[in-house]
PDB file of C-alpha atoms in Angstrom:
ATOM      1  CA  MET B   1     163.083 357.579 283.138  1.00 64.00           C
ATOM      2  CA  LYS B   2     163.702 358.096 279.395  1.00 65.00           C
ATOM      3  CA  LYS B   3     164.797 354.481 279.074  1.00 66.00           C
ATOM      4  CA  ILE B   4     161.582 353.197 280.697  1.00 69.00           C
ATOM      5  CA  VAL B   5     159.376 355.359 278.413  1.00 65.00           C
ATOM      6  CA  LEU B   6     161.352 354.206 275.365  1.00 65.00           C
ATOM      7  CA  MET B   7     161.128 350.595 276.424  1.00 70.00           C
ATOM      8  CA  LEU B   8     157.355 350.865 276.951  1.00 64.00           C
ATOM      9  CA  ALA B   9     156.896 352.566 273.569  1.00 66.00           C
ATOM     10  CA  VAL B  10     158.834 349.810 271.780  1.00 65.00           C
ATOM     11  CA  ALA B  11     156.937 347.106 273.651  1.00 60.00           C
ATOM     12  CA  LEU B  12     153.536 348.644 272.847  1.00 60.00           C
ATOM     13  CA  THR B  13     154.518 349.166 269.211  1.00 64.00           C
ATOM     14  CA  SER B  14     155.633 345.574 268.785  1.00 60.00           C
ATOM     15  CA  LEU B  15     152.473 344.376 270.521  1.00 59.00           C
ATOM     16  CA  CYS B  16     150.263 346.350 268.131  1.00 58.00           C
ATOM     17  CA  ALA B  17     152.329 345.276 265.087  1.00 57.00           C
ATOM     18  CA  SER B  18     151.900 341.574 265.839  1.00 57.00           C
ATOM     19  CA  ALA B  19     148.290 341.850 266.999  1.00 59.00           C
ATOM     20  CA  GLN B  20     145.238 340.447 265.238  1.00 85.00           C
ATOM     21  CA  TYR B  21     142.431 343.007 265.147  1.00 90.00           C
ATOM     22  CA  THR B  22     138.947 342.157 263.920  1.00 93.00           C
ATOM     23  CA  MET B  23     136.179 344.547 262.937  1.00 93.00           C
ATOM     24  CA  VAL B  24     132.800 342.959 263.691  1.00 93.00           C
ATOM     25  CA  SER B  25     129.155 343.905 263.087  1.00 91.00           C
ATOM     26  CA  ASN B  26     125.759 342.285 263.102  1.00 87.00           C
ATOM     27  CA  ILE B  27     123.447 343.077 260.188  1.00 85.00           C
ATOM     28  CA  ASP B  28     120.111 344.567 261.274  1.00 77.00           C
ATOM     29  CA  PHE B  29     117.547 343.452 258.752  1.00 76.00           C
ATOM     30  CA  PRO B  30     114.894 346.167 258.157  1.00 72.00           C
ATOM     31  CA  THR B  31     111.200 345.575 258.802  1.00 70.00           C
ATOM     32  CA  GLU B  32     108.443 346.374 256.324  1.00 71.00           C
ATOM     33  CA  ASP B  33     108.337 350.038 257.400  1.00 74.00           C
ATOM     34  CA  GLU B  34     112.125 350.528 257.234  1.00 74.00           C
ATOM     35  CA  SER B  35     114.608 350.411 254.392  1.00 74.00           C
ATOM     36  CA  TRP B  36     118.236 349.381 254.061  1.00 70.00           C
ATOM     37  CA  GLY B  37     120.727 352.014 255.100  1.00 69.00           C
ATOM     38  CA  SER B  38     124.093 352.473 256.701  1.00 65.00           C
ATOM     39  CA  ASP B  39     122.466 351.951 260.138  1.00 64.00           C
ATOM     40  CA  SER B  40     121.749 348.362 259.118  1.00 65.00           C
ATOM     41  CA  PHE B  41     125.506 347.682 259.229  1.00 72.00           C
ATOM     42  CA  THR B  42     126.874 350.187 261.730  1.00 73.00           C
ATOM     43  CA  ASN B  43     124.368 349.925 264.580  1.00 78.00           C
ATOM     44  CA  SER B  44     126.315 347.147 266.259  1.00 85.00           C
ATOM     45  CA  MET B  45     129.800 347.670 264.901  1.00 91.00           C
ATOM     46  CA  GLY B  46     132.829 346.962 267.080  1.00 93.00           C
ATOM     47  CA  ILE B  47     136.477 346.026 267.185  1.00 94.00           C
ATOM     48  CA  GLY B  48     138.112 343.024 268.829  1.00 94.00           C
ATOM     49  CA  TYR B  49     141.656 342.195 269.822  1.00 92.00           C
ATOM     50  CA  ALA B  50     142.909 338.595 269.641  1.00 92.00           C
ATOM     51  CA  LEU B  51     144.710 337.865 272.898  1.00 90.00           C
ATOM     52  CA  SER B  52     145.756 334.462 271.504  1.00 88.00           C
ATOM     53  CA  ASP B  53     144.611 332.030 268.875  1.00 89.00           C
ATOM     54  CA  ASP B  54     141.708 331.043 271.137  1.00 93.00           C
ATOM     55  CA  TYR B  55     140.570 334.262 272.875  1.00 95.00           C
ATOM     56  CA  MET B  56     139.316 337.635 271.667  1.00 95.00           C
ATOM     57  CA  ILE B  57     138.102 340.620 273.658  1.00 95.00           C
ATOM     58  CA  GLY B  58     136.544 343.768 272.316  1.00 95.00           C
ATOM     59  CA  ALA B  59     133.903 346.500 272.429  1.00 95.00           C
ATOM     60  CA  ARG B  60     130.794 346.794 270.304  1.00 93.00           C
ATOM     61  CA  LYS B  61     128.343 349.629 269.773  1.00 88.00           C
ATOM     62  CA  SER B  62     124.866 348.778 271.036  1.00 82.00           C
ATOM     63  CA  GLY B  63     122.533 351.604 270.058  1.00 76.00           C
ATOM     64  CA  ASP B  64     123.826 354.633 271.977  1.00 79.00           C
ATOM     65  CA  ASP B  65     125.817 352.515 274.450  1.00 86.00           C
ATOM     66  CA  TYR B  66     128.692 350.072 274.232  1.00 89.00           C
ATOM     67  CA  ASP B  67     128.979 346.379 275.074  1.00 91.00           C
ATOM     68  CA  VAL B  68     132.093 344.367 275.913  1.00 94.00           C
ATOM     69  CA  PHE B  69     132.356 341.045 274.122  1.00 95.00           C
ATOM     70  CA  VAL B  70     134.520 337.965 274.613  1.00 96.00           C
ATOM     71  CA  ARG B  71     135.009 335.094 272.165  1.00 96.00           C
ATOM     72  CA  TYR B  72     136.500 331.665 272.611  1.00 97.00           C
ATOM     73  CA  ASN B  73     137.436 329.838 269.412  1.00 95.00           C
ATOM     74  CA  MET B  74     136.524 326.175 269.788  1.00 96.00           C
ATOM     75  CA  SER B  75     137.950 325.355 266.376  1.00 92.00           C
ATOM     76  CA  ASP B  76     139.030 327.301 263.270  1.00 88.00           C
ATOM     77  CA  ASN B  77     135.439 328.325 262.481  1.00 92.00           C
ATOM     78  CA  LEU B  78     133.290 327.606 265.558  1.00 97.00           C
ATOM     79  CA  TYR B  79     133.265 330.041 268.508  1.00 97.00           C
ATOM     80  CA  LEU B  80     131.475 330.732 271.781  1.00 97.00           C
ATOM     81  CA  SER B  81     130.703 334.341 272.605  1.00 96.00           C
ATOM     82  CA  ALA B  82     129.542 336.445 275.574  1.00 95.00           C
ATOM     83  CA  ASP B  83     128.312 340.045 275.424  1.00 92.00           C
ATOM     84  CA  PHE B  84     128.203 342.236 278.508  1.00 92.00           C
ATOM     85  CA  PRO B  85     126.504 345.645 278.462  1.00 89.00           C
ATOM     86  CA  THR B  86     128.215 348.477 280.334  1.00 85.00           C
ATOM     87  CA  GLU B  87     125.193 348.840 282.684  1.00 81.00           C
ATOM     88  CA  ASP B  88     123.944 345.831 284.637  1.00 77.00           C
ATOM     89  CA  ALA B  89     126.501 343.647 282.874  1.00 72.00           C
ATOM     90  CA  PHE B  90     125.697 340.336 284.424  1.00 77.00           C
ATOM     91  CA  GLU B  91     121.920 340.825 284.531  1.00 78.00           C
ATOM     92  CA  ASN B  92     121.755 341.533 280.784  1.00 82.00           C
ATOM     93  CA  ALA B  93     124.605 339.286 279.617  1.00 89.00           C
ATOM     94  CA  ARG B  94     124.102 337.244 276.456  1.00 91.00           C
ATOM     95  CA  VAL B  95     125.936 334.027 275.581  1.00 94.00           C
ATOM     96  CA  GLY B  96     125.971 332.344 272.204  1.00 95.00           C
ATOM     97  CA  ILE B  97     127.583 330.241 269.588  1.00 97.00           C
ATOM     98  CA  GLY B  98     128.630 331.196 266.092  1.00 97.00           C
ATOM     99  CA  TYR B  99     130.282 329.894 262.950  1.00 97.00           C
ATOM    100  CA  SER B 100     132.736 331.941 260.869  1.00 95.00           C
ATOM    101  CA  VAL B 101     132.806 331.329 257.101  1.00 95.00           C
ATOM    102  CA  LYS B 102     135.520 332.916 254.997  1.00 94.00           C
ATOM    103  CA  PHE B 103     133.775 334.862 252.261  1.00 92.00           C
ATOM    104  CA  TRP B 104     136.542 336.748 250.500  1.00 91.00           C
ATOM    105  CA  ASN B 105     140.188 337.459 251.508  1.00 90.00           C
ATOM    106  CA  ASN B 106     139.878 338.570 255.171  1.00 90.00           C
ATOM    107  CA  LEU B 107     136.089 339.097 255.092  1.00 94.00           C
ATOM    108  CA  TYR B 108     134.041 336.556 257.050  1.00 95.00           C
ATOM    109  CA  VAL B 109     130.258 335.923 257.309  1.00 95.00           C
ATOM    110  CA  GLU B 110     129.280 334.856 260.804  1.00 95.00           C
ATOM    111  CA  PRO B 111     125.857 333.426 261.569  1.00 96.00           C
ATOM    112  CA  ASN B 112     125.369 333.227 265.340  1.00 95.00           C
ATOM    113  CA  TYR B 113     122.736 332.447 267.950  1.00 95.00           C
ATOM    114  CA  SER B 114     122.618 334.001 271.424  1.00 93.00           C
ATOM    115  CA  VAL B 115     120.390 333.926 274.489  1.00 92.00           C
ATOM    116  CA  ASN B 116     120.001 336.204 277.518  1.00 88.00           C
ATOM    117  CA  LEU B 117     121.300 334.704 280.765  1.00 85.00           C
ATOM    118  CA  ASP B 118     118.610 336.393 282.860  1.00 78.00           C
ATOM    119  CA  SER B 119     116.013 333.754 283.623  1.00 68.00           C
ATOM    120  CA  GLU B 120     113.347 336.336 284.327  1.00 72.00           C
ATOM    121  CA  THR B 121     113.081 337.449 280.718  1.00 67.00           C
ATOM    122  CA  ASP B 122     111.024 335.614 278.122  1.00 69.00           C
ATOM    123  CA  ASP B 123     113.909 335.526 275.699  1.00 72.00           C
ATOM    124  CA  ASP B 124     113.765 332.587 273.266  1.00 79.00           C
ATOM    125  CA  GLY B 125     117.124 333.563 271.825  1.00 87.00           C
ATOM    126  CA  GLU B 126     118.182 335.607 268.843  1.00 88.00           C
ATOM    127  CA  PHE B 127     119.654 334.577 265.511  1.00 92.00           C
ATOM    128  CA  ASN B 128     122.022 337.145 263.921  1.00 90.00           C
ATOM    129  CA  LEU B 129     123.985 337.330 260.729  1.00 92.00           C
ATOM    130  CA  GLY B 130     127.274 339.089 261.294  1.00 92.00           C
ATOM    131  CA  VAL B 131     130.234 340.133 259.258  1.00 93.00           C
ATOM    132  CA  ALA B 132     133.883 340.349 260.351  1.00 94.00           C
ATOM    133  CA  TYR B 133     137.001 341.727 258.756  1.00 93.00           C
ATOM    134  CA  ARG B 134     140.316 340.516 260.133  1.00 89.00           C
ATOM    135  CA  PHE B 135     143.334 342.781 259.838  1.00 86.00           C
TER     136      PHE B 135
END
């Protein structure tokens, strides 16, 4: 039993050591009545884990709840994304496309556009400006 626990610990440690983690967040621009604050950057903050060079999965804060997101890298900078809320995941799912621009060292600026998959909503889509830091 000790050998199995030790083997699992070594495997998980090496998996974490070679992993590519990314901290992501969308910037919430304030309206006329609001001002810039830490909530503008932390309201939709999350962390993603790169499964391979092409796929990333992660969790993102969405107000008081959390969303699961998936990304597929089409090229070095262009990606497709899907966000699934924890409640009514497929009814409120959003899909989108984004472009990642290296800003400084491992800091990226990511403009993206997403739409709600639910055909009953009058959603024309949403443009976001995001930031990402890759570890």
